[in-house]
Short mmCIF file of C-alpha atoms in Angstrom, two decimals:
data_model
loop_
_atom_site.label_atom_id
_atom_site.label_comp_id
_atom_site.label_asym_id
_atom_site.label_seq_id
_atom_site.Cartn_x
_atom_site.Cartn_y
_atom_site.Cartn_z
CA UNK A 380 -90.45 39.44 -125.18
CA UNK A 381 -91.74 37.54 -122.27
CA UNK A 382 -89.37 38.46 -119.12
CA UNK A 383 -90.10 34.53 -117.90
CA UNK A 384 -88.92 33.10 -120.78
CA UNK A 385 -85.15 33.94 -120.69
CA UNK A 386 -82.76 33.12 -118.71
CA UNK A 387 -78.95 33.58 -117.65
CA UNK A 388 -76.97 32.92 -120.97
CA UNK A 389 -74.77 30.57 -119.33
CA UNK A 390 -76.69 28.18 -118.75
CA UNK A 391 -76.84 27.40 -122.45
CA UNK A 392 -72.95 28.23 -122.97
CA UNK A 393 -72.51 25.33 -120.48
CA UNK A 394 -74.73 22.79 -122.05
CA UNK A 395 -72.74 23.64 -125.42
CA UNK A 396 -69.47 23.08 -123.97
CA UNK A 397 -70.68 19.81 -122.28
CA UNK A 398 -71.67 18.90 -126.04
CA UNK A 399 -68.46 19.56 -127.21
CA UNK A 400 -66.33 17.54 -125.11
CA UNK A 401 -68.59 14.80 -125.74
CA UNK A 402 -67.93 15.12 -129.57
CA UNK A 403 -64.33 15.02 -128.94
CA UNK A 404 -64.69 11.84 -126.47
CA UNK A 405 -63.43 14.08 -123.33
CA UNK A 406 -66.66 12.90 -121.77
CA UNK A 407 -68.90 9.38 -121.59
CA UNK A 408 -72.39 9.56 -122.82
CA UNK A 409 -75.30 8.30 -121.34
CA UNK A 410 -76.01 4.55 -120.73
CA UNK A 411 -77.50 2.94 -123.87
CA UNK A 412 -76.94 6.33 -125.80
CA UNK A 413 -75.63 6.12 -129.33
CA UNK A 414 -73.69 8.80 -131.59
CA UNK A 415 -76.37 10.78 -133.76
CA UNK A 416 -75.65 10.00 -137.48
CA UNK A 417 -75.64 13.06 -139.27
CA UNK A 418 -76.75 11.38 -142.25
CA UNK A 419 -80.06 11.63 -143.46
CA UNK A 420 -82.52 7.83 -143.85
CA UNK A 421 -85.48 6.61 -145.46
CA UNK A 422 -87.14 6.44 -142.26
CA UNK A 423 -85.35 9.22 -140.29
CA UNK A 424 -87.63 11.69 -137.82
CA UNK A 425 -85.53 14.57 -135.45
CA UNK A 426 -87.32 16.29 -133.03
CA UNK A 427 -88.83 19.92 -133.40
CA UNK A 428 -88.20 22.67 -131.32
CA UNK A 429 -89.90 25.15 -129.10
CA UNK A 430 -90.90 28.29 -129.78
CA UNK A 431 -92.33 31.88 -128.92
CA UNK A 432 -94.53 33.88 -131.32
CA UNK A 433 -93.36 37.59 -131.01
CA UNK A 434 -95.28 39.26 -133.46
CA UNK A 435 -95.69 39.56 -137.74
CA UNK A 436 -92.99 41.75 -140.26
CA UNK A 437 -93.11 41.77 -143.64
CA UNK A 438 -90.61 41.47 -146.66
CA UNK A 439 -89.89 43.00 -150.04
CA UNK A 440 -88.85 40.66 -152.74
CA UNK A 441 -86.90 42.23 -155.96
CA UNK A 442 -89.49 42.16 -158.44
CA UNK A 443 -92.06 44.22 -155.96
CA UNK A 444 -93.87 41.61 -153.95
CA UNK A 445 -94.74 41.68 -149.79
CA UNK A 446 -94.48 38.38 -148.03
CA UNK A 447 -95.48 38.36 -144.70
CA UNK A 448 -94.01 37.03 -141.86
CA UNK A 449 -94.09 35.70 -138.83
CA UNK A 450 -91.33 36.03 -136.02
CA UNK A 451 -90.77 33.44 -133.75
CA UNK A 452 -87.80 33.37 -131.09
CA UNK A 453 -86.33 30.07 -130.29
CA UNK A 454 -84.33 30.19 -127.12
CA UNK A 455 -82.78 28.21 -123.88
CA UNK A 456 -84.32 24.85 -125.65
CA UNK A 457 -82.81 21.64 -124.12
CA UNK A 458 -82.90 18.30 -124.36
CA UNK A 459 -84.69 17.12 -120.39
CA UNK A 460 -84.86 13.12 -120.93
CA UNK A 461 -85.46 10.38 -123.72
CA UNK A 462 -88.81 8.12 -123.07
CA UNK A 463 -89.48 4.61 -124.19
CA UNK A 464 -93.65 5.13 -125.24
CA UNK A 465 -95.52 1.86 -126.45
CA UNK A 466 -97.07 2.43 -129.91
CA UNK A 467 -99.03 0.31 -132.19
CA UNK A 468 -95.73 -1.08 -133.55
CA UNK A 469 -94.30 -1.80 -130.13
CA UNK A 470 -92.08 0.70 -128.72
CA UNK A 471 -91.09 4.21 -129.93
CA UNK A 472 -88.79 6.69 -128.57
CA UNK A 473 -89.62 10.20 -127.55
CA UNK A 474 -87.57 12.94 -126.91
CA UNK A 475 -89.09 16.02 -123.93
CA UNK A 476 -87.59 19.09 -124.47
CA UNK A 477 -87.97 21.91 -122.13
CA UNK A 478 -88.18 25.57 -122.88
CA UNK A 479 -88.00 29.15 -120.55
CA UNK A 480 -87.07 29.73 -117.52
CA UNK A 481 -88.95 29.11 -114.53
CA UNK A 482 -88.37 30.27 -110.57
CA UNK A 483 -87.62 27.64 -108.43
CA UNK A 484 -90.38 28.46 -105.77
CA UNK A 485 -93.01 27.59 -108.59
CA UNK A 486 -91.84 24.00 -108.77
CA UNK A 487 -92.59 21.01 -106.18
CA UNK A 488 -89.90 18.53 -105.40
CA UNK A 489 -90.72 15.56 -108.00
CA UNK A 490 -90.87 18.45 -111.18
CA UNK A 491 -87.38 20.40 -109.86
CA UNK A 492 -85.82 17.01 -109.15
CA UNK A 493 -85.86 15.99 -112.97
CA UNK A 494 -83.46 19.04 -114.14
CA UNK A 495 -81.52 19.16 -110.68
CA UNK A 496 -80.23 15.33 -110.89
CA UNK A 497 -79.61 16.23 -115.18
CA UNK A 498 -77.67 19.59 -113.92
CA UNK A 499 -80.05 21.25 -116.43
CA UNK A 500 -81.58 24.89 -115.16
CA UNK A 501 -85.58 24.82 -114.44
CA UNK A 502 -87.44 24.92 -117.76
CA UNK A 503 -91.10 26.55 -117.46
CA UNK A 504 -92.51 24.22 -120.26
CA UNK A 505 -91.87 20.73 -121.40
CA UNK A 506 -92.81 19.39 -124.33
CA UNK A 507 -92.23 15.60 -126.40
CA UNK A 508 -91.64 15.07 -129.96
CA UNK A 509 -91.47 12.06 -131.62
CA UNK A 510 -87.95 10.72 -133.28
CA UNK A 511 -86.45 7.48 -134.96
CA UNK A 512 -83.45 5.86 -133.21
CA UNK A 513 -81.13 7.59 -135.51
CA UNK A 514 -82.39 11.35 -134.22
CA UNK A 515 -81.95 10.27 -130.23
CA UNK A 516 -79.75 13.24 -129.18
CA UNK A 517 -77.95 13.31 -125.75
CA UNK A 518 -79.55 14.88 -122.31
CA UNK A 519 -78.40 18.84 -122.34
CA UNK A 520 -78.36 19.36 -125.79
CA UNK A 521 -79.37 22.54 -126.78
CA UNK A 522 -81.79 22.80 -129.64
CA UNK A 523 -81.11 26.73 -131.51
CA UNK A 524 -82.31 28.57 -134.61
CA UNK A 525 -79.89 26.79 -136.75
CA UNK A 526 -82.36 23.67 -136.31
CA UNK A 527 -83.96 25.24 -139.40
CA UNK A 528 -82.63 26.46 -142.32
CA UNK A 529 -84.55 28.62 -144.95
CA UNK A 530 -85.85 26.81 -147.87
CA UNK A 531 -87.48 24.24 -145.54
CA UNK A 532 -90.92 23.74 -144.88
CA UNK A 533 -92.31 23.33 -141.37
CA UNK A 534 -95.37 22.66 -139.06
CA UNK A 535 -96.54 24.57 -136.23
CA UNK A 536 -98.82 24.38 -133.68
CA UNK A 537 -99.77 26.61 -131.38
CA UNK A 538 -103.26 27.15 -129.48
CA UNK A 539 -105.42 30.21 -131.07
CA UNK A 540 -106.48 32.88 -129.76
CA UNK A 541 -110.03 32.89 -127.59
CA UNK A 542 -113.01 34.62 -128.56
CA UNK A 543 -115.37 33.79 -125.75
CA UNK A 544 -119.34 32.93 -126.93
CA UNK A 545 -120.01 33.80 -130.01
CA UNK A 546 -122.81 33.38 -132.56
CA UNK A 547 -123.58 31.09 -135.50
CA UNK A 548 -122.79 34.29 -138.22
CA UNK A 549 -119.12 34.65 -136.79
CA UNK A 550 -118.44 31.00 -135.70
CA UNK A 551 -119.36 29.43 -138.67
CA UNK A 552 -119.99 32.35 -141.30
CA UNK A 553 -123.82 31.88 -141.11
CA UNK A 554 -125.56 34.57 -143.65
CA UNK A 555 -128.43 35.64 -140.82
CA UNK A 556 -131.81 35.85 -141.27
CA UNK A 557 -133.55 38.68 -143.28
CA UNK A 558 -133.82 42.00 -142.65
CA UNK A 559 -137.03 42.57 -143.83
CA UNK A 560 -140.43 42.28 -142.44
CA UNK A 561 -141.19 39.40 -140.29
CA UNK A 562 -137.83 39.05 -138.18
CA UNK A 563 -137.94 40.90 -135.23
CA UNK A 564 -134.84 40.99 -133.09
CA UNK A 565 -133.82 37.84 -134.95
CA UNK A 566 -131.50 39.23 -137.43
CA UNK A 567 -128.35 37.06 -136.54
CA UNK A 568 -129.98 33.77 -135.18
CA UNK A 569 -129.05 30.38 -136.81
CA UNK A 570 -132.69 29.30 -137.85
CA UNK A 571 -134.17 26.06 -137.43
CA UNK A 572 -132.86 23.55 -135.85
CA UNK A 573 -133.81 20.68 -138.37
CA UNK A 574 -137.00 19.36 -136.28
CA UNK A 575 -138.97 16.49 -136.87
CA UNK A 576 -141.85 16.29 -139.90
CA UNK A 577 -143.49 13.57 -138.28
CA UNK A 578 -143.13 10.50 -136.44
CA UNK A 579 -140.76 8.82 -139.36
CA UNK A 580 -137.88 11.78 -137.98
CA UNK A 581 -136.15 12.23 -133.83
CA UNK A 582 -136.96 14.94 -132.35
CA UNK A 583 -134.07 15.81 -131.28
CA UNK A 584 -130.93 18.03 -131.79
CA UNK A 585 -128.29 15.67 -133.89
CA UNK A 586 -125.34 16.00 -133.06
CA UNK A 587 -122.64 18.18 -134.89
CA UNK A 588 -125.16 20.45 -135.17
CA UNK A 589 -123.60 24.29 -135.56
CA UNK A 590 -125.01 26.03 -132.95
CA UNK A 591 -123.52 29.22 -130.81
CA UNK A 592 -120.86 29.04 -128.43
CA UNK A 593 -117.01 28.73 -127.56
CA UNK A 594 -114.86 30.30 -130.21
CA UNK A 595 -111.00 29.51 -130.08
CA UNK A 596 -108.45 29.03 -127.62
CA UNK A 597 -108.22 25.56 -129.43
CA UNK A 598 -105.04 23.64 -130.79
CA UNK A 599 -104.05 24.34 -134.07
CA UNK A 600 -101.55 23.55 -136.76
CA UNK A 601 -100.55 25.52 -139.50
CA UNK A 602 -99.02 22.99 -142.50
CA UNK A 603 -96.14 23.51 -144.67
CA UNK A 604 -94.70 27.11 -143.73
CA UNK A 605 -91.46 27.68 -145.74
CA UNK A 606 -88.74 29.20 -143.31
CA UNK A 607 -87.79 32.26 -144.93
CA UNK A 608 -85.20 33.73 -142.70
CA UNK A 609 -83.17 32.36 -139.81
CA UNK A 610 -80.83 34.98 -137.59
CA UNK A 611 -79.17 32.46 -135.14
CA UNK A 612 -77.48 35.45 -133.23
CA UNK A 613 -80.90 36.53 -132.08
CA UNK A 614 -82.45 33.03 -132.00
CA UNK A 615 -85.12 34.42 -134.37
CA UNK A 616 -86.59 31.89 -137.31
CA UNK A 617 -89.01 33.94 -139.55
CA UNK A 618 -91.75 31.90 -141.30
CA UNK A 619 -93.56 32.58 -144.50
CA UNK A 620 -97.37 32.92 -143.32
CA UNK A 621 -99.41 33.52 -140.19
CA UNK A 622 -99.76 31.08 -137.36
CA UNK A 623 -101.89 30.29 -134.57
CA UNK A 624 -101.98 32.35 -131.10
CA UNK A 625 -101.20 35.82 -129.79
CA UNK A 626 -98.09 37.38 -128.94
CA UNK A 627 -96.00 35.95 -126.38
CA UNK A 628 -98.07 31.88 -126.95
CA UNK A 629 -95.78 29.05 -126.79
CA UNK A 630 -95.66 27.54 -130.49
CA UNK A 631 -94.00 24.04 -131.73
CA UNK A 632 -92.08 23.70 -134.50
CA UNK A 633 -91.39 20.28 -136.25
CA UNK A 634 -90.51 19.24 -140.22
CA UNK A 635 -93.74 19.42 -142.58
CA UNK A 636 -95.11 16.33 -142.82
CA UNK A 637 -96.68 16.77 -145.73
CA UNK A 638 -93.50 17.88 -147.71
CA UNK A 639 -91.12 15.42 -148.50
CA UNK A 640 -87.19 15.42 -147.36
CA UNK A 641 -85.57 15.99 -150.45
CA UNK A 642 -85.02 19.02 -152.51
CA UNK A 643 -86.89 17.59 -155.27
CA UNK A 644 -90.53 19.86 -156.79
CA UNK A 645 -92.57 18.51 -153.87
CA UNK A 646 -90.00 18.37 -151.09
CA UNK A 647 -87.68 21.06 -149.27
CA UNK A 648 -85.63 23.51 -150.85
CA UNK A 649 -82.87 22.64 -148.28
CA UNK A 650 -82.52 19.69 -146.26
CA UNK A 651 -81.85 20.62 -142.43
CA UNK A 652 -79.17 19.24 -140.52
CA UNK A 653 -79.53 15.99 -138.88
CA UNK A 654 -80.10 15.46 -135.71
CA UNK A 655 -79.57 19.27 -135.25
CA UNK A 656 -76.84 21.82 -135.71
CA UNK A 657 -74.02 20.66 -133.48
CA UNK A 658 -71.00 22.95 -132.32
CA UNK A 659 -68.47 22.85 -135.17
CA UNK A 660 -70.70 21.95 -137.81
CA UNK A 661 -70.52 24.35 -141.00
CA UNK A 662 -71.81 27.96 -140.60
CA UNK A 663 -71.81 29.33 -144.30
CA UNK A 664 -73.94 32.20 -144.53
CA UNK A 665 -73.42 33.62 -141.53
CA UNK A 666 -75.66 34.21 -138.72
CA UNK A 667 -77.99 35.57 -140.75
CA UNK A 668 -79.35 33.58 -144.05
CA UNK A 669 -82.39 33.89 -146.14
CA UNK A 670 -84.10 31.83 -148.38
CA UNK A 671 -83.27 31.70 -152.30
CA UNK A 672 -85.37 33.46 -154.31
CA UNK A 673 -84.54 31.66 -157.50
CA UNK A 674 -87.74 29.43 -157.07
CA UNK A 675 -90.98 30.35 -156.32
CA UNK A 676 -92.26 30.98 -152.56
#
């Protein structure tokens, strides 16, 4: 684990406590803030979380089968601010979360100012999800492992590891050129470049055209992971699959999109909590809970 990206543990016990009194209407919430509903809607969205990738395990189901997994350590995630954004359908409402921890000597006045007039600690990276006005959730909340239960399905995106300049044959999977007579030194170029036969054709390179250079270190996103394991002691979700990055890379984590919210064939086993696991809410299972084997993975 990344020394940066922890911080004094109570911080977070603070923000909690702030939550709770706020529950139990010791304390007033923000202007124009409304209570979360904590019942799921047609049109509902909550925000993701943020994440970092710590390496791959694997598990062993009864009947013999390895699933692999992927361990990633949700920890010190707040809610910074709420945004107004204008969309295509007129406004929509963002939520920034910030994650890590971050030295104050690294930060100019405007960036520290933001967490220092919330009474949040510094956060080292700040990120925005989308929500619907049912999901808004109060500046300070604290977003844990409990976010996501197994039997879900998420998204997560992450940037992937770079591979610096690379050919066509292991950018693209190009076969080469032959080995036999005739192809000196050119063994692993990409061919021809699709020239022109003539007047009727440009000659010129088209564009789109798969030619050597930059390989990774883009943003990715891996669909529909089911969350296999959750230990909220350790703030560690474990994911069905492999995901984009190296060890230590900031990852987000948000609902599948292409799954639907219900526990129906095509939708979640289990339906997370809404807007997010709250002090007090139900902990059955424990801190650590794994997903149910009696349907297919």
């Amino acid at each position: 684990r990344l020394l940066a990206w922890r911080r004094p543990q109570h911080d977070a016990t603070r923000a909690m406590a702030s939550l709770r009194l706020l529950r139990r209407g010791c304390c007033t919430a923000p202007a124009g803030f409304a209570q979360p509903s904590r019942v799921w809607g047609k049109s509902s969205l909550r925000c993701g979380a943020l994440g970092m990738k710590c390496g791959m395990t694997q598990a062993w189901q009864p009947d013999g089968k390895v699933v692999p997994l992927t361990i990633i350590e949700v920890q010190d995630v707040q809610v910074v601010q709420a945004k107004r954004v204008p969309t295509s359908e007129g406004e929509g409402l963002n939520l920034q979360l910030g994650s890590g921890w971050q030295k104050r000597k690294r930060l100019n006045r405007p960036d520290a100012g933001q967490f220092e007039s919330r009474g949040l600690p510094l956060k080292r990276y700040l990120r925005e999800f989308r929500v619907s006005e049912d999901a808004q959730l109060p500046v300070g909340t604290t977003i844990c492992a409990r976010h996501f239960v197994p039997g879900q399905f998420v998204d997560v995106q992450g940037t992937s590891k770079g591979k610096g300049f690379e050919g066509v044959m292991r950018r693209y999977g190009f076969a080469g050129q032959p080995r036999s007579h005739g192809h000196s030194l050119s063994h692993r170029s990409g061919g021809s470049l699709g020239g022109a036969a003539g007047s009727l054709y440009a000659t010129r390179v088209m564009p789109g055209k798969k030619m050597p250079g930059r390989m990774g270190g883009k943003v990715r996103t891996a669909h529909s992971l089911l969350v296999y394991r959750v230990d909220a002691e350790h703030g560690l979700v474990y994911l069905k699959g492999t995901i984009p990055g190296g060890k230590g890379s900031l990852v987000r984590l948000k609902d599948a999109t292409r799954k639907r919210m219900d526990t129906s064939g095509r939708g979640h086993h289990r339906l997370p909590p809404f807007p997010t696991w709250l002090p007090g809410d139900d902990e059955t299972g424990g801190d650590v809970t794994e997903a149910p084997l009696a349907r297919p993975l």
